[in-house]
Tab-separated table of C-alpha atoms and ligand atoms in Angstrom:
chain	number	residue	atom	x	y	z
A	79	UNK	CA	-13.800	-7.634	3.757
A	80	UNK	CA	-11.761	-6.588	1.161
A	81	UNK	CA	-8.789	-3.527	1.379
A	82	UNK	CA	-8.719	-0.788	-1.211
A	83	UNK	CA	-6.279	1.655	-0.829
A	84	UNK	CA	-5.660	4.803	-3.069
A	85	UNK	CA	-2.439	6.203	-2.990
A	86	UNK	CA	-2.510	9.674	-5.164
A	87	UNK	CA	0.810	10.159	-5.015
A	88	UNK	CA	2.184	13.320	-6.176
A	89	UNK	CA	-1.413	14.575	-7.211
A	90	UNK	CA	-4.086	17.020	-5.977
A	91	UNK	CA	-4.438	20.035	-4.345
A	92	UNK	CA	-6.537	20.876	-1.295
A	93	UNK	CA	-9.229	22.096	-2.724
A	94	UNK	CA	-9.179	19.187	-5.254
A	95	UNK	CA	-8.996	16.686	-2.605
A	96	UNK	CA	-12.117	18.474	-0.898
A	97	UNK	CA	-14.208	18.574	-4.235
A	98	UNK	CA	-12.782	14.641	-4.343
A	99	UNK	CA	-13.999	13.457	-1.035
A	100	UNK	CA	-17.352	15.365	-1.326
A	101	UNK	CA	-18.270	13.397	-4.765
A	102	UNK	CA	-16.957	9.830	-2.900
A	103	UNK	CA	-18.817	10.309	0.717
A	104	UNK	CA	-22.363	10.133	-0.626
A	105	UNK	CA	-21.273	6.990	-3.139
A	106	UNK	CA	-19.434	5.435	-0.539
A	107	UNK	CA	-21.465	2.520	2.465
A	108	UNK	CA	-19.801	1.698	5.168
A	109	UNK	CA	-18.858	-1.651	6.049
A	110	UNK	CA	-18.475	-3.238	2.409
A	111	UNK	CA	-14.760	-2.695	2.034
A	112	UNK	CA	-12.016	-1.462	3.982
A	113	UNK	CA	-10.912	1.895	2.373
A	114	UNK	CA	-7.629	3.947	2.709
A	115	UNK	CA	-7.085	7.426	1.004
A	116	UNK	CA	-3.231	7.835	1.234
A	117	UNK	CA	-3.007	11.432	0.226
A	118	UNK	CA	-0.588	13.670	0.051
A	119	UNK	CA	1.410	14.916	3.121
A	120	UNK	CA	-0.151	18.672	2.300
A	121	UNK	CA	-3.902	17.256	2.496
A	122	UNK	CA	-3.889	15.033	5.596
A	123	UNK	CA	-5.042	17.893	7.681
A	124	UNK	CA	-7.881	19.069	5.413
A	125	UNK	CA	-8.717	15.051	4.587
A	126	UNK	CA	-8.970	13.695	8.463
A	127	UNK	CA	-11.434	16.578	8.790
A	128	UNK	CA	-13.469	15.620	5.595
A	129	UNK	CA	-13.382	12.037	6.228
A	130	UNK	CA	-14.764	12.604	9.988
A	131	UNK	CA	-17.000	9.630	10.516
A	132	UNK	CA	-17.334	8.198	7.196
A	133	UNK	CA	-15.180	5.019	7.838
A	134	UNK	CA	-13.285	5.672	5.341
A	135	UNK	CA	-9.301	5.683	7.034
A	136	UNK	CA	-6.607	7.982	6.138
A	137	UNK	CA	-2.697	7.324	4.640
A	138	UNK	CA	0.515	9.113	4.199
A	139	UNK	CA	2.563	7.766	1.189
A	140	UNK	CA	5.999	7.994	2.838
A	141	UNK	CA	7.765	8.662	6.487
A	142	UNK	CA	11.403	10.227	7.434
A	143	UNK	CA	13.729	7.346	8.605
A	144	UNK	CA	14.790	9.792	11.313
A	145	UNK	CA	13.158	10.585	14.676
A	146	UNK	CA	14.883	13.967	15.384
A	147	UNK	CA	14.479	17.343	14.270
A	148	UNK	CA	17.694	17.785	11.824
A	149	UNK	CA	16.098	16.588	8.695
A	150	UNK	CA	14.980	19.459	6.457
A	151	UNK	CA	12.134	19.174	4.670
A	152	UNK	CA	11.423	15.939	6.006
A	153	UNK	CA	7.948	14.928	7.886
A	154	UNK	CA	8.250	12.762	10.923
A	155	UNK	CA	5.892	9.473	11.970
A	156	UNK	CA	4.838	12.263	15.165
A	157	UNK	CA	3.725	14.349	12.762
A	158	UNK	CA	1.719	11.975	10.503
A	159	UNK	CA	-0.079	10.352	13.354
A	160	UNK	CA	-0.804	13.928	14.870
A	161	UNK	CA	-2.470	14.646	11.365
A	162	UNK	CA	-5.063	12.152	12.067
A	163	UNK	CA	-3.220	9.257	9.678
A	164	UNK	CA	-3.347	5.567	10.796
A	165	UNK	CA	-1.708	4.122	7.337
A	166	UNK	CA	1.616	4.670	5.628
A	167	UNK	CA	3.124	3.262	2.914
A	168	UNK	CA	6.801	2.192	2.682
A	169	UNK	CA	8.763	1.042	0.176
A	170	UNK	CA	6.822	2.309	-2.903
A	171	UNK	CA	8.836	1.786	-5.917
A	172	UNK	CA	8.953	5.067	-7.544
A	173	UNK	CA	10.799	5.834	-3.552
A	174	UNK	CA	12.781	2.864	-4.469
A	175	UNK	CA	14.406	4.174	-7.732
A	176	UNK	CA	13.826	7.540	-7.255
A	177	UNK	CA	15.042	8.457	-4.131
A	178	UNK	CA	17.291	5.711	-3.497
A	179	UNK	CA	15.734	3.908	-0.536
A	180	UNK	CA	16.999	0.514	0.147
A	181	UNK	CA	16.312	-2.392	2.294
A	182	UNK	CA	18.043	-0.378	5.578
A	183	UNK	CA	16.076	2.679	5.290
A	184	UNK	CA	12.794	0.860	4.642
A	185	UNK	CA	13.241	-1.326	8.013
A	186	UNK	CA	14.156	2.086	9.891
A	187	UNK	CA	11.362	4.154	8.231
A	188	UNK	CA	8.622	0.485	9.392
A	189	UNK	CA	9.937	0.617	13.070
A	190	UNK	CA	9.452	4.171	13.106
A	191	UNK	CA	5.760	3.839	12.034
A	192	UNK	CA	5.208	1.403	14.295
A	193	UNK	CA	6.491	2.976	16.706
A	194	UNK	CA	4.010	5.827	16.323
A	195	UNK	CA	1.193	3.112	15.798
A	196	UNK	CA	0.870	3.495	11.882
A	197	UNK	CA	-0.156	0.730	10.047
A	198	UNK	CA	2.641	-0.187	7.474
A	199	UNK	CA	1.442	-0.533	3.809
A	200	UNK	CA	4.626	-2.412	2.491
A	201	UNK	CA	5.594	-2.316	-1.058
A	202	UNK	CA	7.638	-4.708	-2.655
A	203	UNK	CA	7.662	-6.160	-6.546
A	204	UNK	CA	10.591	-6.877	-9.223
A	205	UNK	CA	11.445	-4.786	-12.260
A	206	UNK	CA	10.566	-6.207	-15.864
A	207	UNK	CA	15.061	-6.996	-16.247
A	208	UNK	CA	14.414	-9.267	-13.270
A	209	UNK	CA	10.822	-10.606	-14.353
A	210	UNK	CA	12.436	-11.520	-17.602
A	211	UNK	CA	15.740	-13.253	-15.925
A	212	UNK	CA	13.344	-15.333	-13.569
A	213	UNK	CA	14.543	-13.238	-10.482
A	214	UNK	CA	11.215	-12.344	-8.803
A	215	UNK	CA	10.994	-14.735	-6.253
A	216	UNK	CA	14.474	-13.894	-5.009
A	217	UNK	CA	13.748	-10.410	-5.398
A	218	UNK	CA	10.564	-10.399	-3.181
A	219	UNK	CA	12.473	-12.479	-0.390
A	220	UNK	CA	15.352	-10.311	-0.214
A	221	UNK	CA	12.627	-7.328	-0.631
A	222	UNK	CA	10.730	-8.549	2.466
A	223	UNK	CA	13.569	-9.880	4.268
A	224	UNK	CA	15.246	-6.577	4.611
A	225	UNK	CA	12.210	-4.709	5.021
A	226	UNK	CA	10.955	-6.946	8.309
A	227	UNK	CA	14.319	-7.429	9.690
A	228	UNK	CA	14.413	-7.527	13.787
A	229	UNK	CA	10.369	-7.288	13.925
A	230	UNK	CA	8.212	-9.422	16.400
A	231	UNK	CA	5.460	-11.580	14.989
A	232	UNK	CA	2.795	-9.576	16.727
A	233	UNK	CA	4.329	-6.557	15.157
A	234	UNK	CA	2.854	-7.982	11.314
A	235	UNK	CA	-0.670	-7.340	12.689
A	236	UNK	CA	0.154	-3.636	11.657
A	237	UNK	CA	1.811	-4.695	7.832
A	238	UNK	CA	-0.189	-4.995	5.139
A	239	UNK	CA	2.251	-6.297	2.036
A	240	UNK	CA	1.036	-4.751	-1.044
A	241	UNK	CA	2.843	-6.675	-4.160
A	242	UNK	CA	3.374	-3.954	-7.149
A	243	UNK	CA	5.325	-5.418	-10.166
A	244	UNK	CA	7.306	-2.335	-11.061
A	245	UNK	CA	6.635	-3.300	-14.845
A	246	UNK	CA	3.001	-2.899	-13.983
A	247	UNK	CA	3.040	0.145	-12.376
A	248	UNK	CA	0.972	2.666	-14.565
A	249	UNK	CA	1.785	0.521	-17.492
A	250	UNK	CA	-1.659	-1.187	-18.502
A	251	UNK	CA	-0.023	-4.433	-18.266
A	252	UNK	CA	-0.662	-6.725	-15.280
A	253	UNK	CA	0.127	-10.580	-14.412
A	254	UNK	CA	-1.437	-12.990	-15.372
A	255	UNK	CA	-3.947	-14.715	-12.701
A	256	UNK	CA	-1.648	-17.749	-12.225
A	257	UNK	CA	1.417	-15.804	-12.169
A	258	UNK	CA	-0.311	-13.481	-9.645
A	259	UNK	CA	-1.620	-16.671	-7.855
A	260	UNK	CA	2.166	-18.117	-7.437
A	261	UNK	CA	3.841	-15.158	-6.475
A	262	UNK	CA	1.086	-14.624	-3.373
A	263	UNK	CA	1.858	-17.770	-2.334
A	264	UNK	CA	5.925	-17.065	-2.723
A	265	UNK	CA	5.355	-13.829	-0.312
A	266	UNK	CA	2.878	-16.024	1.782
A	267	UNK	CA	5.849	-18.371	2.607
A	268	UNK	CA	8.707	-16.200	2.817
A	269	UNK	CA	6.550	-14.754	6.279
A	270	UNK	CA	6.098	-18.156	7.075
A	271	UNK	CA	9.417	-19.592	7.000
A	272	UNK	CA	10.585	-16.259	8.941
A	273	UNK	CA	7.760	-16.057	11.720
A	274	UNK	CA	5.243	-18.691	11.258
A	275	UNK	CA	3.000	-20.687	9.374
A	276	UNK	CA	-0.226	-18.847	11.173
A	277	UNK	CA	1.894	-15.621	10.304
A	278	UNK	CA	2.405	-16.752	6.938
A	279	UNK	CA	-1.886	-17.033	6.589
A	280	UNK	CA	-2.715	-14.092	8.391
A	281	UNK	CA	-0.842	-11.553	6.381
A	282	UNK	CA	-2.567	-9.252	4.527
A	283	UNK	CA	-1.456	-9.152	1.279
A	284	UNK	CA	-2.525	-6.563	-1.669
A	285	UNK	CA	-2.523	-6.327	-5.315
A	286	UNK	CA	-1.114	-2.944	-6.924
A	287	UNK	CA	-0.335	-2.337	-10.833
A	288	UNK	CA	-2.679	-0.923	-13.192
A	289	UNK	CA	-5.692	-1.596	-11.675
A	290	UNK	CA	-8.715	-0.398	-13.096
A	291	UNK	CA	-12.367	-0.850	-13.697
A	292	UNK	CA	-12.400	-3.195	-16.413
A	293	UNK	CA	-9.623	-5.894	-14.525
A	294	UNK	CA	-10.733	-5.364	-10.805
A	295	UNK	CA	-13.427	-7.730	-10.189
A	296	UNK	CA	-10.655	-10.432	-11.570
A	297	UNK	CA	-8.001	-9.384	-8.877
A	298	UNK	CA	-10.942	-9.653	-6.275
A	299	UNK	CA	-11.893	-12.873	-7.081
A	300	UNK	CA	-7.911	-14.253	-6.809
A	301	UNK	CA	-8.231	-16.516	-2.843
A	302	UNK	CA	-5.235	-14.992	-1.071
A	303	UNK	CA	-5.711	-11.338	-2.452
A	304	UNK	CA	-6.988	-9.499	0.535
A	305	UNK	CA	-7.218	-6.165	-1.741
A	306	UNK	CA	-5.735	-3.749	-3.864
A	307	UNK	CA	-3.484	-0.528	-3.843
A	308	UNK	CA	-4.762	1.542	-6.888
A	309	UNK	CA	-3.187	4.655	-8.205
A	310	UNK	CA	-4.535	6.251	-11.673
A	311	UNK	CA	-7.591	4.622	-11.589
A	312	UNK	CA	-8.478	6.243	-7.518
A	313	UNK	CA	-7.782	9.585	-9.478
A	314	UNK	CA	-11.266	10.456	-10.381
A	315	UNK	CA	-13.768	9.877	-7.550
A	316	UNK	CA	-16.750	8.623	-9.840
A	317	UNK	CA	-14.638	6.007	-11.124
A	318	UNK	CA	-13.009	5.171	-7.844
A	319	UNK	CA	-16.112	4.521	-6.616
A	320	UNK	CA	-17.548	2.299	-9.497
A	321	UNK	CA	-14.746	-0.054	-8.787
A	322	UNK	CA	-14.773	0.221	-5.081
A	323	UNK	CA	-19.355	-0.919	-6.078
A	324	UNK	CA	-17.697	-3.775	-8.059
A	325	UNK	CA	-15.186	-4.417	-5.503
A	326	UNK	CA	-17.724	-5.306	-2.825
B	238	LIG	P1	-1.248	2.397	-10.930
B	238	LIG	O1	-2.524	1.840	-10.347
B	238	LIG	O2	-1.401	3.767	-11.510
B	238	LIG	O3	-0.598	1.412	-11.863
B	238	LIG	O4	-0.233	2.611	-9.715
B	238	LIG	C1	-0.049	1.583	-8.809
B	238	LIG	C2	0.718	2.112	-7.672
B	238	LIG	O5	1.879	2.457	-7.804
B	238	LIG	C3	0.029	2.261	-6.387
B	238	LIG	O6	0.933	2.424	-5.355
C-alpha cells in the first residue's frame, strides 16, 4: 500500500482544518493507501479528535532537539505524542535553510522522536547549485549519514526517508523518472552499506516536490517509490482526494 503524506506546513487555521477534514472523511476508504495529515502544531488537538477512527494517521512537521523544559516557545516529542501524533517530520528543507538545522540537530531531534515512539518522516534532497555541480549523491549520503548516526537497524522500522529536491520544492519542476529512479536506488544503498542489504530493501522511501494531480500517477508507478509527501497540492481537500483516488 502506498504512503501519502500531507504536510501543510505553515497553513490553516482550526476551523479551516475542521471544514478540511469534514470534506476528506466522506471521500476518503480505508485501507487503499496509507495516509498522514502532518498539520500544524496548533491543530493536532482539534485533528486527532476529527480523525477518530477514520484510519487516516496524524503528523507534526517538526520536534525540539531538547528534552527539558528551558526552551521557549519550543514543543517537545512528550507533547506531540500526548496530542495524539504518531508521525513527525525531520529535516524538512525550508527547517534546513531557514532555521539553520544541520546534520547534529536532525540526529538529536530523530532519537528524541523515537524515543517518544514517533515515526520519523526524514527529509533529505540537494539544492539546484549542487544538482547542477553533480553533488547529489554526495549530498544525500552525507544528508542521511548524519541524520541516522548511532541508530540500531531495528530503529529504521520507524523512518520513512522522504527524498525532496529542494529545486523542486513548490517549483513545478520535478525529476525526471530515470533521474528519480537512480537517486532511489543511491539512498537505497547508502542504508545498505550502513546497516544492511535487507535494511537497504525495507526502507520506506517517499517522493516529495511538486506533486500534483496531473504527475502523481507517474511517481506511483516508479518500483521503489513507496509514496509521496505532498504540500500545495494536499491544500485543498477535493483535490487531495482526487489524487489520493488516482493514487490507489
Ligand atoms: P510541494 O508539494 O508544495 O512542492 O512541497 C513539497 C514539500 O515540501 C513537502 O514537504
Amino acid at each position: 500500500m502506498k504512503k501519502i503524506i500531507a504536510n501543510f506546513k505553515m497553513n490553516k487555521t482550526n476551523s479551516e482544518i475542521k471544514e478540511y477534514i469534514m470534506k476528506l472523511l466522506p471521500k476518503f476508504e480505508q485501507g487503499k493507501v496509507d495516509l498522514v495529515l502532518c498539520v500544524p502544531f496548533t491543530a493536532l488537538t482539534i485533528s486527532k479528535f476529527l480523525l477518530a477512527d477514520s484510519g487516516i494517521n496524524l503528523g507534526a512537521q517538526n520536534i525540539c532537539d531538547e528534552d527539558d523544559g528551558k526552551s521557549t516557545g519550543e514543543i517537545s516529542g512528550t507533547m506531540i505524542k500526548n496530542c495524539g501524533a504518531d508521525y513527525v517530520i525531520v529535516g524538512h528543507s525550508e527547517r534546513r535553510v531557514k532555521f539553520k538545522e544541520n546534520g547534529r540537530i536532525i540526529n538529536k531531534k530523530i532519537k528524541l522522536a523515537l524515543k517518544n515512539r514517533l515515526k520519523v518522516v526524514l527529509c533529505i534532497g540537494e539544492s539546484l547549485a549542487e544538482k547542477n555541480t553533480l553533488k547529489t549523491n554526495e549530498v544525500l549520503k552525507a544528508q542521511l549519514e548524519e541524520a541516522l548516526k548511532g541508530l540500531y537497524e531495528n530503529e529504521l522500522d520507524n523512518i520513512i526517508i522522504a527524498y525532496e529536491p529542494v529545486w523542486a520544492i513548490g517549483t513545478g519542476k520535478t525529476p525526471l523518472v530515470k533521474e528519480l529512479e537512480n537517486t532511489i536506488k543511491v539512498i537505497r544503498k547508502v542504508v545498505t552499506d550502513d546497516f544492511s542489504p535487507k535494511a537497504g530493501e525495507k526502507i520506506e522511501i517517499l517522493y516529495g516536490g511538486s506533486v500534483d494531480l496531473k504527475n502523481c500517477g507517474t511517481f506511483c508507478k516508479i518500483k521503489n517509490i513507496n509514496g509521496m509527501l505532498i504540500g500545495g497540492a494536499s491544500l485543498d481537500a477535493d483535490n487531495f482526494s482526487q489524487i489520493i483516488k488516482n493514487i490507489k
